[in-house]
Short mmCIF file of C-alpha atoms and ligand atoms in Angstrom, two decimals:
data_model
loop_
_atom_site.label_atom_id
_atom_site.label_comp_id
_atom_site.label_asym_id
_atom_site.label_seq_id
_atom_site.Cartn_x
_atom_site.Cartn_y
_atom_site.Cartn_z
CA MET A 1 22.05 1.76 -8.37
CA ASP A 2 20.02 4.90 -8.13
CA GLU A 3 22.64 7.59 -7.58
CA SER A 4 20.17 10.44 -7.84
CA GLY A 5 18.37 8.95 -4.87
CA ILE A 6 21.55 9.04 -2.82
CA TRP A 7 22.15 12.69 -3.56
CA GLU A 8 18.55 13.43 -2.57
CA GLU A 9 19.25 11.77 0.78
CA VAL A 10 22.40 13.84 1.27
CA LEU A 11 20.57 17.05 0.38
CA LYS A 12 17.94 16.26 2.96
CA TYR A 13 20.58 16.51 5.69
CA LEU A 14 22.38 19.47 4.16
CA ARG A 15 19.10 21.36 4.22
CA LYS A 16 19.12 21.09 7.98
CA GLU A 17 22.42 22.93 8.19
CA LEU A 18 22.34 25.31 5.26
CA SER A 19 19.84 27.78 3.90
CA GLU A 20 17.32 26.57 1.36
CA GLN A 21 18.79 29.10 -1.04
CA GLU A 22 22.35 27.75 -0.76
CA VAL A 23 21.16 24.21 -1.24
CA LYS A 24 19.09 25.13 -4.24
CA VAL A 25 21.70 27.24 -5.96
CA TRP A 26 24.89 25.35 -5.20
CA LEU A 27 24.10 21.85 -4.15
CA GLU A 28 21.04 20.66 -6.03
CA PRO A 29 22.88 20.98 -9.36
CA LEU A 30 25.49 18.49 -8.19
CA SER A 31 25.10 14.75 -8.49
CA VAL A 32 26.79 11.60 -7.28
CA VAL A 33 28.52 9.86 -10.14
CA GLU A 34 30.42 7.20 -8.32
CA LEU A 35 30.88 5.60 -4.95
CA ARG A 36 33.93 3.47 -4.99
CA GLY A 37 36.74 2.29 -2.78
CA ASP A 38 37.40 5.21 -0.52
CA MET A 39 36.16 7.90 -2.86
CA ILE A 40 32.85 9.57 -3.48
CA THR A 41 32.80 11.38 -6.79
CA LEU A 42 30.41 14.22 -7.40
CA ALA A 43 29.77 15.92 -10.70
CA ALA A 44 29.26 19.66 -11.03
CA PRO A 45 27.76 21.36 -14.09
CA ASN A 46 30.84 23.55 -14.62
CA LYS A 47 34.08 24.60 -13.04
CA PHE A 48 32.51 27.40 -11.01
CA TYR A 49 30.19 25.02 -9.27
CA LYS A 50 33.08 22.66 -8.78
CA LYS A 51 35.27 25.31 -7.19
CA TRP A 52 32.45 26.62 -5.05
CA ALA A 53 31.59 23.17 -3.79
CA GLU A 54 35.23 22.41 -3.09
CA ASP A 55 35.83 25.66 -1.25
CA LYS A 56 32.64 25.80 0.73
CA TYR A 57 30.86 22.54 1.14
CA LEU A 58 33.22 19.62 0.89
CA GLY A 59 33.57 19.23 4.64
CA GLN A 60 29.85 19.27 5.24
CA ILE A 61 29.14 16.85 2.42
CA LYS A 62 31.75 14.48 3.74
CA LYS A 63 30.29 14.73 7.21
CA VAL A 64 26.77 13.93 6.02
CA PHE A 65 28.01 10.87 4.15
CA LYS A 66 29.87 9.74 7.22
CA GLU A 67 27.34 10.47 9.91
CA ASN A 68 24.09 9.92 8.14
CA LEU A 69 24.85 7.38 5.46
CA ALA A 70 27.61 5.54 7.29
CA ILE A 71 29.90 6.00 4.31
CA GLU A 72 33.30 7.29 5.28
CA ALA A 73 35.28 8.45 2.31
CA ASP A 74 36.95 11.35 0.60
CA VAL A 75 34.85 13.46 -1.66
CA SER A 76 36.05 14.74 -5.00
CA VAL A 77 34.26 16.94 -7.47
CA ILE A 78 34.61 16.68 -11.22
CA VAL A 79 33.07 18.76 -13.96
CA GLY A 80 30.62 16.35 -15.43
CA ALA A 81 27.59 15.84 -17.50
CA GLU A 82 24.65 18.03 -16.71
CA LYS A 83 22.33 16.61 -14.16
CA LYS A 84 19.32 14.94 -15.64
CA GLN A 85 16.28 17.03 -14.91
CA ALA A 86 14.03 15.17 -12.55
CA GLN A 87 10.62 14.66 -13.97
CA ALA A 88 8.52 17.63 -12.99
CA GLU A 89 5.95 16.72 -10.41
CA VAL A 90 4.54 20.15 -10.30
CA SER A 91 4.12 22.32 -13.29
CA SER A 92 5.87 25.63 -13.06
CA VAL A 93 4.99 28.84 -14.74
CA PRO A 94 7.27 29.63 -17.66
CA SER A 95 8.11 33.30 -17.94
CA GLY A 96 5.78 35.21 -20.17
CA ALA A 97 2.93 32.76 -19.89
CA VAL A 98 0.25 33.00 -17.28
CA VAL A 99 -0.41 29.33 -16.87
CA SER A 100 1.94 26.45 -17.29
CA VAL A 101 1.81 24.21 -20.28
CA PRO A 102 2.12 20.54 -19.37
CA LYS A 103 5.22 18.84 -20.71
CA ASN A 104 5.81 15.12 -21.18
CA GLY A 105 3.69 14.69 -24.25
CA GLY A 106 0.70 16.56 -23.02
CA THR A 107 0.61 15.73 -19.31
CA ASN A 108 2.33 16.89 -16.23
CA LEU A 109 2.13 13.51 -14.56
CA ASN A 110 5.07 11.63 -13.17
CA LYS A 111 5.35 8.54 -15.35
CA GLU A 112 6.60 6.46 -12.44
CA TYR A 113 3.44 6.93 -10.44
CA ILE A 114 1.50 4.02 -11.87
CA PHE A 115 -0.57 1.20 -10.41
CA GLU A 116 2.04 -1.36 -11.44
CA ASN A 117 4.45 0.26 -8.96
CA PHE A 118 1.95 0.56 -6.20
CA VAL A 119 1.48 -1.95 -3.43
CA ALA A 120 -2.11 -2.28 -2.35
CA GLY A 121 -2.99 -3.67 1.04
CA SER A 122 -5.42 -3.33 3.88
CA SER A 123 -4.14 0.14 4.80
CA ASN A 124 -5.11 1.64 1.47
CA GLU A 125 -7.51 -0.81 -0.15
CA PHE A 126 -10.58 1.37 0.07
CA ALA A 127 -8.95 4.35 -1.64
CA TYR A 128 -7.22 1.96 -4.01
CA SER A 129 -10.38 0.31 -5.26
CA ALA A 130 -12.11 3.66 -5.68
CA CYS A 131 -9.13 4.83 -7.75
CA GLN A 132 -9.29 1.67 -9.83
CA ALA A 133 -12.97 2.25 -10.47
CA VAL A 134 -12.35 5.82 -11.56
CA SER A 135 -9.56 4.70 -13.86
CA GLU A 136 -11.99 2.37 -15.58
CA GLY A 137 -13.60 5.58 -16.76
CA GLN A 138 -16.52 5.30 -14.36
CA PHE A 139 -16.68 9.02 -13.83
CA MET A 140 -19.29 10.55 -11.54
CA GLN A 141 -19.74 7.37 -9.56
CA TYR A 142 -17.33 8.66 -6.97
CA ASN A 143 -17.29 12.36 -7.60
CA PRO A 144 -15.44 13.98 -6.08
CA LEU A 145 -13.15 11.26 -4.85
CA PHE A 146 -11.56 12.67 -1.73
CA ILE A 147 -8.50 10.81 -0.44
CA TYR A 148 -6.97 11.71 2.87
CA GLY A 149 -4.01 10.39 4.82
CA GLY A 150 -0.71 11.31 6.45
CA VAL A 151 2.46 12.49 4.75
CA GLY A 152 4.25 10.00 2.56
CA LEU A 153 1.48 7.40 2.53
CA GLY A 154 1.01 7.39 -1.24
CA LYS A 155 -1.73 9.93 -1.95
CA THR A 156 0.08 11.66 -4.79
CA HIS A 157 1.23 8.37 -6.26
CA MET A 158 -2.25 6.91 -6.17
CA MET A 159 -4.02 9.88 -7.72
CA GLN A 160 -1.46 10.19 -10.47
CA ALA A 161 -1.78 6.49 -11.18
CA VAL A 162 -5.40 7.19 -12.05
CA GLY A 163 -4.33 9.94 -14.43
CA ASN A 164 -1.70 7.77 -16.08
CA ARG A 165 -4.11 4.88 -16.49
CA ILE A 166 -6.84 7.10 -17.92
CA LEU A 167 -4.45 8.53 -20.48
CA GLU A 168 -3.31 5.07 -21.43
CA LYS A 169 -6.88 3.99 -22.06
CA PHE A 170 -8.34 7.21 -23.33
CA PRO A 171 -5.47 9.20 -24.82
CA LYS A 172 -7.74 12.01 -25.89
CA MET A 173 -8.90 12.83 -22.41
CA LYS A 174 -7.57 15.94 -20.78
CA VAL A 175 -6.00 15.20 -17.45
CA LEU A 176 -4.57 17.90 -15.24
CA TYR A 177 -2.52 17.41 -12.09
CA CYS A 178 -2.07 20.40 -9.85
CA THR A 179 -1.33 21.26 -6.26
CA SER A 180 -2.91 23.97 -4.16
CA GLU A 181 0.33 25.82 -4.59
CA THR A 182 0.42 25.81 -8.40
CA PHE A 183 -3.23 26.67 -8.48
CA THR A 184 -2.70 29.64 -6.18
CA ASN A 185 0.43 30.85 -7.94
CA GLU A 186 -1.12 30.67 -11.36
CA MET A 187 -4.18 32.47 -10.12
CA ILE A 188 -2.11 35.29 -8.66
CA ASN A 189 -0.19 35.59 -11.90
CA ALA A 190 -3.39 35.64 -13.89
CA ILE A 191 -4.86 38.38 -11.77
CA ARG A 192 -1.69 40.43 -12.05
CA MET A 193 -1.55 40.08 -15.80
CA LYS A 194 -5.29 40.43 -16.20
CA LYS A 195 -5.61 37.05 -17.83
CA MET A 196 -8.16 35.35 -15.65
CA ASP A 197 -9.95 34.06 -18.74
CA GLU A 198 -6.92 32.08 -19.70
CA PHE A 199 -6.61 30.71 -16.19
CA GLN A 200 -10.25 29.69 -15.96
CA ASN A 201 -10.11 28.19 -19.37
CA LYS A 202 -7.24 25.99 -18.40
CA TYR A 203 -8.81 24.68 -15.22
CA ARG A 204 -12.34 24.24 -16.50
CA ASN A 205 -11.61 22.73 -19.83
CA ILE A 206 -10.50 19.30 -18.66
CA ASP A 207 -11.98 15.87 -18.07
CA LEU A 208 -10.11 14.85 -14.96
CA ILE A 209 -8.55 17.12 -12.38
CA LEU A 210 -6.14 15.78 -9.79
CA PHE A 211 -6.00 18.36 -7.07
CA ASP A 212 -3.24 17.52 -4.61
CA ASP A 213 -2.93 18.70 -1.00
CA VAL A 214 -6.06 20.78 -0.85
CA GLN A 215 -5.32 21.56 2.83
CA PHE A 216 -2.94 24.26 1.67
CA LEU A 217 -5.89 26.29 0.40
CA SER A 218 -6.97 26.74 4.00
CA GLY A 219 -7.17 30.38 4.92
CA LYS A 220 -6.52 31.57 1.36
CA GLN A 221 -9.77 33.26 0.59
CA ARG A 222 -9.32 34.19 -3.02
CA SER A 223 -7.87 30.82 -4.05
CA THR A 224 -10.62 29.00 -2.21
CA GLU A 225 -13.22 31.07 -3.95
CA GLU A 226 -11.67 30.37 -7.32
CA PHE A 227 -11.37 26.69 -6.54
CA PHE A 228 -15.01 26.61 -5.49
CA ASN A 229 -16.00 28.00 -8.88
CA THR A 230 -13.70 25.60 -10.70
CA PHE A 231 -15.14 22.72 -8.74
CA ASN A 232 -18.70 23.69 -9.61
CA ALA A 233 -17.94 24.18 -13.27
CA LEU A 234 -16.27 20.79 -13.55
CA TYR A 235 -18.87 19.02 -11.48
CA ASP A 236 -21.76 20.47 -13.43
CA ASN A 237 -20.14 19.27 -16.62
CA GLN A 238 -19.80 15.79 -15.18
CA LYS A 239 -16.03 15.91 -15.09
CA GLN A 240 -14.14 13.82 -12.58
CA ILE A 241 -12.50 15.46 -9.60
CA ILE A 242 -9.97 13.74 -7.35
CA ILE A 243 -8.73 15.61 -4.31
CA THR A 244 -6.15 14.70 -1.70
CA SER A 245 -5.68 16.12 1.74
CA ASP A 246 -3.92 15.33 4.97
CA LYS A 247 -7.21 15.64 6.87
CA THR A 248 -10.84 14.75 6.41
CA PRO A 249 -13.02 17.53 4.95
CA ALA A 250 -14.57 18.13 8.36
CA GLU A 251 -11.16 18.62 9.96
CA LEU A 252 -9.84 21.13 7.43
CA PRO A 253 -9.26 24.37 9.29
CA GLU A 254 -10.38 27.67 7.87
CA MET A 255 -12.08 26.11 4.90
CA GLU A 256 -15.48 27.33 3.86
CA ASP A 257 -18.34 25.09 4.81
CA ARG A 258 -19.85 25.13 1.35
CA LEU A 259 -16.63 23.69 -0.03
CA LYS A 260 -16.33 21.11 2.74
CA SER A 261 -19.84 19.93 2.08
CA ARG A 262 -19.07 19.53 -1.61
CA PHE A 263 -16.06 17.39 -0.75
CA SER A 264 -18.49 15.02 0.90
CA TRP A 265 -20.77 14.63 -2.09
CA GLY A 266 -18.82 11.75 -3.53
CA LEU A 267 -16.61 9.30 -1.71
CA ILE A 268 -14.22 9.99 1.13
CA ALA A 269 -11.49 7.36 1.40
CA ASP A 270 -8.60 7.19 3.83
CA ILE A 271 -5.10 5.82 3.59
CA GLN A 272 -3.70 4.46 6.82
CA PRO A 273 -0.04 3.85 7.70
CA PRO A 274 1.20 0.58 6.22
CA SER A 275 1.44 -2.62 8.25
CA VAL A 276 4.73 -4.47 8.57
CA GLU A 277 3.65 -6.85 5.79
CA GLU A 278 2.82 -3.97 3.47
CA LYS A 279 6.08 -2.21 4.27
CA THR A 280 7.92 -5.44 3.46
CA ALA A 281 6.11 -5.76 0.14
CA ILE A 282 6.87 -2.13 -0.74
CA LEU A 283 10.55 -2.58 0.08
CA ILE A 284 10.78 -5.71 -2.03
CA LYS A 285 9.02 -4.14 -4.98
CA ARG A 286 11.03 -0.98 -4.79
CA ALA A 287 14.35 -2.84 -4.45
CA GLU A 288 13.47 -4.82 -7.54
CA PHE A 289 12.78 -1.59 -9.35
CA MET A 290 16.16 -0.21 -8.24
CA GLY A 291 17.94 -3.41 -9.25
CA LEU A 292 19.04 -4.08 -5.69
CA PRO A 293 19.12 -7.76 -4.70
CA MET A 294 17.05 -7.80 -1.53
CA PRO A 295 16.60 -10.99 0.48
CA HIS A 296 13.12 -11.12 1.90
CA GLU A 297 14.29 -11.47 5.48
CA VAL A 298 16.17 -8.17 5.16
CA ALA A 299 13.06 -6.41 3.84
CA PHE A 300 11.12 -7.87 6.74
CA PHE A 301 13.80 -6.82 9.20
CA MET A 302 13.69 -3.24 7.89
CA ALA A 303 9.91 -3.13 7.88
CA GLU A 304 9.82 -4.34 11.43
CA ASN A 305 12.56 -2.20 12.85
CA LEU A 306 12.56 1.11 11.04
CA VAL A 307 10.90 3.73 13.14
CA THR A 308 9.02 5.47 10.34
CA GLU A 309 5.57 4.93 8.92
CA ASN A 310 6.25 7.30 6.07
CA ILE A 311 6.76 5.37 2.84
CA ARG A 312 8.93 8.09 1.37
CA GLU A 313 11.31 7.64 4.29
CA LEU A 314 11.15 3.90 3.98
CA ILE A 315 12.28 4.22 0.39
CA GLY A 316 14.96 6.68 1.52
CA SER A 317 16.34 3.95 3.78
CA LEU A 318 16.49 1.62 0.85
CA VAL A 319 18.53 4.13 -1.10
CA ARG A 320 20.95 4.41 1.81
CA LEU A 321 21.22 0.67 2.09
CA SER A 322 21.89 0.42 -1.62
CA ALA A 323 24.60 3.08 -1.41
CA PHE A 324 26.15 1.43 1.62
CA SER A 325 26.13 -1.97 0.00
CA SER A 326 27.69 -0.84 -3.24
CA PHE A 327 30.22 1.35 -1.45
CA HIS A 328 31.42 -1.41 0.80
CA LYS A 329 30.95 -4.04 -1.90
CA ARG A 330 28.93 -6.18 0.46
CA LYS A 331 25.81 -8.16 -0.17
CA VAL A 332 22.61 -6.99 1.43
CA THR A 333 22.14 -8.86 4.68
CA ILE A 334 20.44 -8.05 7.96
CA ASP A 335 23.78 -7.20 9.44
CA LEU A 336 24.54 -4.81 6.63
CA ALA A 337 21.11 -3.20 7.01
CA ARG A 338 21.72 -2.86 10.71
CA GLN A 339 24.98 -1.03 10.07
CA ALA A 340 23.70 1.17 7.27
CA LEU A 341 20.50 2.14 9.03
CA GLU A 342 21.57 2.08 12.63
CA LYS A 343 20.26 5.54 13.39
CA PHE A 344 16.79 4.80 12.13
CA LEU A 345 16.18 1.50 13.79
CA VAL A 346 13.90 1.10 16.72
CA LYS A 347 16.00 1.28 19.82
CA LYS A 348 15.50 -1.90 21.69
CA ASP A 349 16.26 -0.99 25.26
CA ARG A 350 16.64 -4.60 26.08
CA VAL A 351 20.12 -5.38 27.31
CA VAL A 352 21.39 -8.69 26.08
CA THR A 353 23.59 -10.67 28.45
CA SER A 354 25.92 -13.59 27.82
CA GLU A 355 23.33 -15.83 29.46
CA ASN A 356 20.66 -14.66 27.03
CA ILE A 357 22.93 -15.51 24.14
CA ILE A 358 23.84 -18.94 25.41
CA ASP A 359 20.20 -19.70 26.22
CA ALA A 360 19.03 -18.57 22.80
CA VAL A 361 21.68 -20.67 21.08
CA SER A 362 20.95 -23.80 23.10
CA ALA A 363 17.21 -23.34 22.53
CA TYR A 364 17.71 -22.89 18.81
CA PHE A 365 19.89 -25.98 18.41
CA ASN A 366 18.28 -27.89 21.21
CA VAL A 367 21.57 -28.65 22.95
CA LYS A 368 22.47 -28.37 26.59
CA MET A 369 24.83 -25.74 27.91
CA ALA A 370 26.78 -28.45 29.68
CA ASP A 371 27.41 -30.13 26.33
CA MET A 372 28.62 -26.89 24.77
CA LYS A 373 31.06 -26.51 27.67
CA SER A 374 32.25 -30.07 27.42
CA LYS A 375 35.06 -31.42 25.28
CA LYS A 376 32.66 -33.09 22.86
CA ARG A 377 33.51 -32.38 19.24
CA THR A 378 30.62 -33.89 17.34
CA LYS A 379 29.18 -31.55 14.75
CA SER A 380 25.84 -31.30 16.54
CA ILE A 381 27.67 -29.76 19.50
CA SER A 382 30.56 -27.92 17.91
CA MET A 383 28.40 -25.89 15.55
CA PRO A 384 26.22 -24.42 18.33
CA ARG A 385 29.33 -23.81 20.39
CA GLN A 386 30.94 -21.87 17.56
CA VAL A 387 27.78 -19.87 16.95
CA ALA A 388 27.54 -18.96 20.63
CA MET A 389 31.19 -17.87 20.66
CA TYR A 390 30.66 -15.79 17.55
CA LEU A 391 27.61 -14.06 19.02
CA LEU A 392 29.31 -13.37 22.34
CA ARG A 393 32.14 -11.66 20.52
CA GLU A 394 29.86 -9.82 18.07
CA LYS A 395 27.18 -8.65 20.44
CA LEU A 396 29.02 -8.18 23.71
CA ASN A 397 32.55 -7.56 22.55
CA LEU A 398 33.91 -10.01 25.09
CA SER A 399 37.61 -10.84 24.91
CA LEU A 400 38.77 -14.15 23.46
CA GLN A 401 39.88 -15.20 26.95
CA GLU A 402 36.54 -14.39 28.52
CA VAL A 403 34.71 -16.40 25.90
CA GLY A 404 37.18 -19.27 26.31
CA GLN A 405 36.53 -19.24 30.06
CA MET A 406 32.81 -19.67 29.55
CA PHE A 407 33.34 -22.79 27.51
CA GLY A 408 35.30 -24.93 29.90
CA GLY A 409 38.53 -22.91 29.80
CA ARG A 410 39.31 -23.20 26.10
CA ASP A 411 42.24 -21.14 24.94
CA HIS A 412 41.95 -17.97 22.92
CA SER A 413 43.12 -19.47 19.62
CA THR A 414 40.27 -21.98 19.72
CA VAL A 415 37.80 -19.15 20.22
CA LEU A 416 39.40 -17.11 17.47
CA HIS A 417 39.14 -20.04 15.10
CA ALA A 418 35.47 -20.58 15.97
CA VAL A 419 34.57 -16.93 15.48
CA LYS A 420 36.40 -16.74 12.19
CA SER A 421 34.84 -19.92 10.95
CA ILE A 422 31.31 -18.63 11.59
CA SER A 423 31.93 -15.18 10.21
CA ASP A 424 33.36 -16.72 7.03
CA LYS A 425 30.39 -19.01 6.67
CA TYR A 426 28.05 -16.14 7.40
CA LYS A 427 29.28 -14.39 4.27
CA GLU A 428 28.69 -17.38 2.03
CA SER A 429 26.04 -19.60 3.45
CA ARG A 430 22.39 -18.70 3.49
CA GLU A 431 21.81 -21.38 6.03
CA VAL A 432 24.23 -19.80 8.49
CA GLN A 433 22.76 -16.34 7.87
CA LEU A 434 19.37 -17.69 8.68
CA ILE A 435 20.60 -19.31 11.89
CA ILE A 436 22.21 -16.09 13.08
CA THR A 437 19.31 -13.84 12.16
CA THR A 438 16.76 -16.10 13.78
CA ILE A 439 18.74 -16.14 17.01
CA GLU A 440 19.22 -12.39 16.81
CA ARG A 441 15.53 -11.85 16.38
CA GLU A 442 14.94 -13.99 19.43
CA LEU A 443 17.43 -11.92 21.39
CA TYR A 444 16.23 -8.48 20.42
CA SER A 445 12.50 -8.83 20.28
P1 LIG B 1 1.91 11.48 -0.15
O1 LIG B 1 1.45 12.19 -1.37
O2 LIG B 1 0.82 10.79 0.58
O3 LIG B 1 2.72 12.34 0.77
P2 LIG B 1 3.48 10.02 -2.05
O4 LIG B 1 2.44 9.59 -3.00
O5 LIG B 1 4.33 11.18 -2.47
O6 LIG B 1 2.88 10.31 -0.61
O7 LIG B 1 4.40 8.76 -1.72
C1 LIG B 1 5.71 8.88 -1.19
C2 LIG B 1 6.63 7.87 -1.84
O8 LIG B 1 6.25 6.57 -1.46
C3 LIG B 1 6.56 7.89 -3.35
O9 LIG B 1 7.86 7.65 -3.85
C4 LIG B 1 5.65 6.75 -3.70
O10 LIG B 1 5.97 6.19 -4.96
C5 LIG B 1 5.91 5.77 -2.58
N1 LIG B 1 4.73 4.99 -2.18
C6 LIG B 1 3.74 5.39 -1.37
N2 LIG B 1 2.83 4.44 -1.18
C7 LIG B 1 3.24 3.37 -1.89
C8 LIG B 1 2.72 2.05 -2.09
N3 LIG B 1 1.59 1.64 -1.49
N4 LIG B 1 3.40 1.22 -2.91
C9 LIG B 1 4.56 1.64 -3.47
N5 LIG B 1 5.10 2.85 -3.32
C10 LIG B 1 4.47 3.72 -2.53
MG1 LIG B 2 1.68 14.19 -1.90
#
């Protein structure tokens, strides 16, 4: 299981309550090392962090696990191995140097952002095929390639996949990934230290530039100017430029027209929010990558019912589900997903009644209500009867007596036996899981 992912999820909620500074200094260095039984174990880099976390944050951490991840447990902190440094997505400026030097064997790309990990579909196929073409080395055909789309829809992943593929095929090529922010920061540093030559050298002496989130240059006159010059230099030398943005060039506010018009010289491709089918495929692929056994109907259930269109959040839900499943030592089922992700599911305002349940069950099994109420004990009747009893208890919390009453005045021990029998089978039998989930889908959609 991906424990670093879980801690990222927890931090997301802690950021809402604490200052960015506190989270950065005291909480980011911690990590989840184990989720077991009734204990969550965190590791701190040294005893000071441990003490600080114990004195100041334990309550809040516990609360986030409970309220946001549905994991109720005690939290303990140990002094443990140093947290693995997450792969740098953005190059930072080392002290003393004006511009950052890419790590990771010559690139600053995230090695996980590759085409093999990317699910293509109708929402992103246009941008995807343009990226594929560029990664064949067909530079200048789509230059610049301008990709726009909402937050968390895969822009960064897609553009870096081009970089990774290019380097795989043409290891000598110089690929540079940067964001508006790094670009701006490095430029400011360069001006301050009077090393603009070095800065310009870095940005103009490359074969492929991946310029992420260009919208953040809006309103920054000096950076825009510098980017304009960089763009021209690269373009004139027939170097490939890929740009991402959350808006189309025309919609970018406070951006110079001459730059906007250049963005339109090549190809403008959009990424739309994923469809349910694409979300399902992403969840399945990602779960596989995380080593989480994920039945397809659960992926479909999540894709259909999670409120978000943001793929980053979709993946976040998967991390929570994984944590929940390993914590409670339960297999991933729709029911488990429902419990782990309750807060994020579409609220169906439909109120389900006992009649709805009985109707759905008799429709599913094609049996009459009168038969379910009767004394008949053939399997074709008793199974639907038991399923209906189980659902009435599960969904409506009816008492054993009430359920017994509905089925021709059966006594509570009969009902109890029926409910237990189905819930036991539900844990083991795929067939029973399928029956229940199909009826549930009928009830709630
Ligand atoms: P953006 O840059 O558009 O905000 P990202 O590229 O950062 O979005 O994507 C957010 C997360 O979702 C990343 O972890 C990325 O790997 C994943 N992701 C996005 N789109 C896809 C996709 N089509 N297939 C697989 N993973 C995806
Ligand atoms: Mg991005």
